[in-house]
Amino acid sequence: MKQSKYWIIKTFFVIILLAFIYPVFVYFFFKTPQYSLWIHNVIAKKENSAKSIHQPKIILLGGSATLFGLRAKDIQETLSIPTINMGLHAGLGLKYMLYRAQTQDFLHPKDVLIFIPEYGILFEEQITQTNTFYFLTYDRKYFNQLPLKDKIQSIYMIKPRDIIQSFKEQLTFKGKEHPPSKGYNSSTLNQNGDETINTGSKEKKISTECISFPENIDLFKKNILLLTNMRLFCQKNNIDFYISYPNLLFLEKYNLEDYYSENFLKVHKALKQANLKIIGYPKDFFYEMKYFYDTRYHLNQRGVTIRTMEFINKLKETNIPVLDSSGPKI
Amino acid sequence: MLFNSFEFIFLFLPIVFFVYFFLNQNRLIIAAKGWLVFASLFFYSYWKLEYLPLILTSLIFNYSVGSTLTSNNLKVKITRKTLLIIGITFNLGLLGYFKYADFFIDNVNSLFHSNFAALNLILPLAISFFTFQQIAYLVDSYKGLTKEYNLLNYCIFVTFFPQLIAGPIVHHKEMMPQFETIKNKLKNYKHIAAGIFVFSIGLFKKICIADTFAIWATAGFDHSTTLNFIEAWVTAFSYTFQLYFDFSGYTDMAIGGALLFNIKLPINFNSPYKALNIQDFWRRWHITLSRFLRDYIYIPFGGNKKGELITYRNLLLVFLIGGLWHGAGWTFIFWGFLHGVALVIQRIWNRLNIKLHHFWCWYITFNFVTITWVFFRATSWDDAIKVLKGMFGLSGIVLPDFLENFLFFLQDIGIQFLPYNEIINVKKGFDDYLILLYILLALLVVCFAKNSVEMLNDFKPNLKTSLFVAILFIFSFILMYKAQNSEFLYFNF
């Protein structure tokens, strides 16, 4: 009996010890230099391009739907205003994208910031596997300033299997991204930050499932608050801030089922209620399968051309001061 | 509340445990029992409060009928047998209404082209389990196998939270004496240690193994329109292992949780995938359900005492009912039918006295079980056919290209060779190229490793087991944190 009692105490002690050791171990030793390198290089390349422009410009901020959905080069040429495609990786999350926009000094007064979040990042937690891996590898400064709860949540996102992967990467990492034939690569971006590799269609890879809307909208409300804060930041810094919707694979169900129409409307209304200026409506940016590259959010070059033209028309319809003024143009 | 949730492990279970033994230590025996019932009902209604009146009604009705049958003190002029029939009819009626009404309406509508509206009832949690448990109680009371207990005791018997939701299905006579024993009202560290040990194994099975296989089973069954040969087998094996580790994991947690309160629940699994024939399988899989079906359906219908043909009929009947018990759908009934037929074939085989090597016995049994699980899992015939077509090569056979040098001649019969990563389609949700390795590992574990009951029997409280348990808990907590609150499969039944 006594032996069992000590065993119970000992076991609890070991569990507590391991529960402390695990996050400390992860914090100090977990890195995914290979997995996160593309994201790191894309961010660096795009932010440097944006920083190098010293006149009013358009920044298209978002996840990979923006990266693979719009051609900033065309917008720049048509509207004669410098434009940067700041499409990153949706897994970085809305909070982190907006954080970088506020802190990395690439936004200046009179700039136009158009934020185009994927639907997922509007509804989901801001801690994801992708951004946890990225923060612990390339942005520890950001990780360190997260609230303790978020830090713990991030670290417990990492599965034991990921740790094995991490060590494997750290041992074999040669400082280079995967070649474009094996994965996304920052070398295929043009000067405006647009992706150029997306020719043709890998139809088999594209999910034909409808996007899902959450039943619990608490997270959505929290994320809208982040957008509201961004609006206030932009107001204070004389930056024109807009929200728009991502390109998405058109599916019959979106038209046939009330559930989807109602939910798209709900999203639109919620953004409007937060006093955010909106460009377009979700259904304006639905496209057929033939225009998609490798996911339901990634257009191919044909799709990008059409989407960009339509987006330019929407921009023209929207009363954006910098487009109307005869201010500095390229 | 789920066993695999932080609120259960860190709040509910410790609070219930400490208050229960505190009350018992202070000789507040009735209060302790009352506390356990209250906690169990809280545990039950945590999902949906609407379920609570149903279980309470069922409890009170069955207790009244059962105690009348036991006391032999009928105030109205009906025979005990009539009372038993009324009791069983009530339970089956309740189950039928909540679980089978829409299935019945659906079938009537398609058979007679009528248009009766579906009731769209939400299946009350655990109704199949507590109904069967209470039918067993009524029959035992009728046979005089239960002593008279008060309502509080009866409530503990039915609602005791470790076994309430998904079994094991227990008998009154194996539970109540344990609650009555004075020794069991005191904390027993040996039981607590053993309980923690087996609970940790169950948690690990559910979180780390079952939920991993669930991803691939779901990918194949729910997210793919066609499956090639390898994908289809991956899907079927994934579900085979998901179901076993999920349900046996749940049972381990139930056994562990009950042990904390000095209650020993009957075992429900005994390495079922080691079975060498289908009868052996049913002696190892969901043992308490098999026991119920044998004692309360098979034997009352005559069992194997009335000649071979009647035995075959009884076997088929028991398994059709078993299939229907699992779910209101033709795929479940068909699954039960296949198992019934397999048992009949086995009996004939035994009579013919043909011997097979043990390996082939295992191989045929395991593959039969895997193939029949396809019907059990599929939500429609189309889904089942999709997976089976793939498994039997009717949607094309594609093999990994590293086999091409050895099997090139198969190209002549239309078999293709592709790079491995193109065969296992990530976009369909098969998110790991190592799936085949995991399946192989799981197969080795279920075939050669000790099961949790054997491990529990060998359990010794030493540093090795302490570390083992701590590691299982930590692994499980990490994954639980990520994929919060995945339900157990048997909650649907």
Coordinates of N, CA, C and O in Angstrom, one line a residue, chain A residues 1 3-5 7-8 10-12 14-15 18-19 22 129 149 152-154 156-162 204-206 209 294-295, chain B residues 187-190 192-193 196-197 223 425 427 432 438 459-463 465-467 469-471 473-475 477-479 481-482:
Chain A
M1 N 0.8 -1.2 0.0 CA 0.0 0.0 0.0 C 0.9 1.3 0.0 O 0.6 2.2 -0.8
Q3 N 3.9 1.5 -0.9 CA 4.7 1.5 -2.2 C 3.8 2.2 -3.3 O 4.3 3.0 -4.0
S4 N 2.5 1.8 -3.3 CA 1.6 2.4 -4.2 C 1.4 3.9 -4.0 O 1.4 4.7 -5.0
K5 N 1.4 4.2 -2.8 CA 1.2 5.7 -2.4 C 2.4 6.5 -3.0 O 2.2 7.5 -3.6
W7 N 4.4 5.6 -5.3 CA 4.3 5.5 -6.8 C 3.5 6.6 -7.3 O 3.8 7.3 -8.3
I8 N 2.3 6.8 -6.7 CA 1.4 7.8 -7.2 C 2.0 9.2 -7.1 O 2.0 10.0 -8.0
K10 N 5.2 9.9 -6.9 CA 6.4 9.9 -7.8 C 5.9 10.2 -9.2 O 6.4 11.0 -9.9
T11 N 4.8 9.5 -9.6 CA 4.3 9.7 -11.0 C 3.8 11.1 -11.2 O 4.1 11.7 -12.3
F12 N 3.1 11.6 -10.2 CA 2.6 13.0 -10.4 C 3.8 14.0 -10.5 O 3.8 14.9 -11.3
V14 N 6.8 13.2 -11.7 CA 7.4 13.1 -13.0 C 6.6 13.8 -14.1 O 7.1 14.4 -15.0
I15 N 5.3 13.6 -14.0 CA 4.4 14.3 -15.0 C 4.6 15.8 -14.9 O 4.8 16.4 -16.0
L18 N 8.0 16.6 -16.4 CA 8.0 16.5 -17.8 C 7.2 17.7 -18.5 O 7.6 18.2 -19.5
A19 N 6.1 18.0 -17.8 CA 5.3 19.1 -18.3 C 6.0 20.4 -18.4 O 5.8 21.3 -19.2
Y22 N 9.3 19.8 -21.1 CA 8.9 19.8 -22.5 C 8.9 21.2 -23.2 O 9.6 21.4 -24.2
Q129 N 0.1 26.1 -36.4 CA 1.4 25.3 -36.4 C 2.4 26.1 -37.3 O 3.5 26.2 -36.9
K149 N 0.0 32.8 -22.1 CA -1.0 31.8 -22.5 C -0.8 31.4 -24.0 O -0.8 30.2 -24.3
I152 N 2.4 29.2 -24.3 CA 2.1 27.8 -23.9 C 1.3 27.1 -25.0 O 1.7 26.0 -25.4
Q153 N 0.3 27.8 -25.5 CA -0.5 27.3 -26.6 C 0.3 26.9 -27.8 O 0.2 25.9 -28.4
S154 N 1.2 27.8 -28.1 CA 2.1 27.6 -29.3 C 3.0 26.4 -29.1 O 3.1 25.5 -29.9
Y156 N 2.7 23.9 -27.1 CA 2.0 22.6 -27.0 C 1.3 22.2 -28.4 O 0.7 21.2 -28.5
M157 N 1.4 23.1 -29.3 CA 1.0 22.8 -30.7 C 2.0 21.8 -31.3 O 1.7 21.1 -32.3
I158 N 3.2 21.9 -30.8 CA 4.3 21.1 -31.4 C 4.2 19.6 -30.9 O 4.3 19.4 -29.7
K159 N 4.0 18.7 -31.9 CA 3.9 17.3 -31.5 C 5.3 16.7 -31.4 O 6.2 17.2 -32.0
P160 N 5.4 15.6 -30.6 CA 6.7 15.0 -30.6 C 7.3 14.6 -32.0 O 8.5 14.7 -32.2
R161 N 6.4 14.3 -32.9 CA 6.8 14.0 -34.2 C 7.5 15.2 -34.9 O 8.4 15.1 -35.7
D162 N 6.9 16.4 -34.6 CA 7.5 17.6 -35.1 C 8.9 17.8 -34.6 O 9.8 18.4 -35.3
K204 N -6.2 17.9 -59.9 CA -6.4 16.8 -59.0 C -6.1 17.1 -57.6 O -6.6 16.5 -56.7
K205 N -5.2 18.1 -57.4 CA -4.8 18.5 -56.0 C -5.8 19.4 -55.3 O -5.7 19.6 -54.1
I206 N -6.7 20.0 -56.1 CA -7.6 21.1 -55.6 C -8.8 20.5 -54.9 O -9.5 19.7 -55.5
E209 N -14.1 20.9 -51.7 CA -15.0 21.1 -50.6 C -15.3 22.5 -50.3 O -14.5 23.4 -50.6
D294 N -3.2 25.2 -57.7 CA -3.0 23.9 -56.9 C -3.9 23.9 -55.7 O -3.9 22.8 -55.0
T295 N -4.6 24.9 -55.3 CA -5.5 24.9 -54.2 C -6.8 25.7 -54.6 O -6.7 26.4 -55.5
Chain B
K187 N -10.0 4.9 0.7 CA -9.0 5.0 -0.4 C -8.1 3.8 -0.4 O -7.6 3.4 0.6
N188 N -7.9 3.2 -1.6 CA -7.0 2.1 -1.7 C -5.9 2.5 -2.7 O -6.2 2.5 -3.9
Y189 N -4.7 2.8 -2.2 CA -3.7 3.3 -3.0 C -3.3 2.3 -4.1 O -2.8 2.7 -5.2
K190 N -3.4 1.0 -3.8 CA -3.0 0.0 -4.8 C -4.0 0.1 -6.0 O -3.6 0.1 -7.2
I192 N -5.7 2.8 -6.8 CA -5.5 4.1 -7.4 C -4.4 4.1 -8.4 O -4.5 4.6 -9.5
A193 N -3.3 3.5 -7.9 CA -2.1 3.4 -8.8 C -2.4 2.6 -10.0 O -2.1 3.0 -11.2
I196 N -4.7 4.7 -12.3 CA -3.9 5.7 -13.1 C -3.2 5.0 -14.2 O -3.1 5.5 -15.3
F197 N -2.6 3.9 -13.9 CA -1.8 3.2 -14.9 C -2.7 2.8 -16.1 O -2.3 3.2 -17.3
H223 N -13.8 12.0 -47.6 CA -13.3 13.1 -48.5 C -12.8 12.7 -49.8 O -12.2 13.5 -50.6
N425 N -2.4 10.0 -51.8 CA -2.7 11.4 -52.2 C -2.9 12.3 -51.0 O -3.9 12.2 -50.3
K427 N -3.6 15.4 -50.8 CA -4.7 16.3 -50.9 C -6.1 15.7 -50.5 O -7.0 16.3 -50.2
D432 N 0.2 11.9 -44.5 CA 1.5 11.4 -44.1 C 2.0 10.3 -44.9 O 1.2 9.3 -45.1
Y438 N 2.9 3.2 -40.2 CA 2.1 3.2 -39.0 C 1.1 2.0 -38.9 O 0.9 1.5 -37.9
F459 N 1.1 -5.2 -13.5 CA 1.5 -3.9 -13.1 C 2.2 -3.9 -11.7 O 1.8 -4.5 -10.8
K460 N 3.4 -3.3 -11.7 CA 4.1 -3.1 -10.4 C 4.5 -1.7 -10.2 O 5.0 -1.0 -11.2
P461 N 4.2 -1.1 -9.1 CA 4.5 0.3 -8.9 C 6.0 0.5 -8.7 O 6.5 0.5 -7.5
N462 N 6.7 0.8 -9.7 CA 8.1 1.0 -9.6 C 8.5 2.2 -10.5 O 7.6 2.8 -11.2
L463 N 9.7 2.6 -10.5 CA 10.1 3.8 -11.3 C 9.9 3.6 -12.8 O 9.5 4.6 -13.5
T465 N 7.4 1.9 -14.3 CA 6.0 2.2 -14.6 C 5.7 3.6 -14.4 O 4.8 4.2 -15.1
S466 N 6.3 4.2 -13.4 CA 6.1 5.6 -13.1 C 6.4 6.5 -14.4 O 5.7 7.3 -14.8
L467 N 7.6 6.2 -14.9 CA 8.1 7.0 -16.1 C 7.2 6.7 -17.3 O 6.8 7.6 -18.0
V469 N 4.0 5.8 -17.3 CA 2.8 6.5 -17.2 C 2.9 8.0 -17.5 O 2.1 8.6 -18.2
A470 N 4.0 8.6 -16.9 CA 4.2 10.0 -17.1 C 4.4 10.3 -18.6 O 3.8 11.3 -19.1
I471 N 5.1 9.5 -19.3 CA 5.4 9.8 -20.7 C 4.1 9.6 -21.5 O 3.7 10.5 -22.4
F473 N 1.1 10.1 -20.4 CA 0.2 11.3 -20.1 C 0.7 12.5 -20.9 O -0.1 13.2 -21.5
I474 N 2.0 12.7 -20.8 CA 2.6 14.0 -21.5 C 2.3 13.9 -23.0 O 1.8 14.9 -23.6
F475 N 2.6 12.8 -23.6 CA 2.3 12.7 -25.0 C 0.8 13.0 -25.3 O 0.5 13.7 -26.2
F477 N -1.4 14.6 -23.5 CA -1.7 16.0 -23.2 C -1.3 16.9 -24.3 O -2.1 17.8 -24.7
I478 N -0.1 16.7 -24.9 CA 0.3 17.5 -26.0 C -0.6 17.4 -27.2 O -1.0 18.4 -27.7
L479 N -1.0 16.2 -27.5 CA -1.9 16.0 -28.6 C -3.3 16.5 -28.3 O -4.0 17.0 -29.1
Y481 N -4.1 18.9 -26.4 CA -4.1 20.4 -26.5 C -4.3 20.9 -27.9 O -5.0 21.9 -28.1
K482 N -3.8 20.1 -28.8 CA -3.9 20.5 -30.2 C -5.3 20.2 -30.8 O -5.9 21.0 -31.4

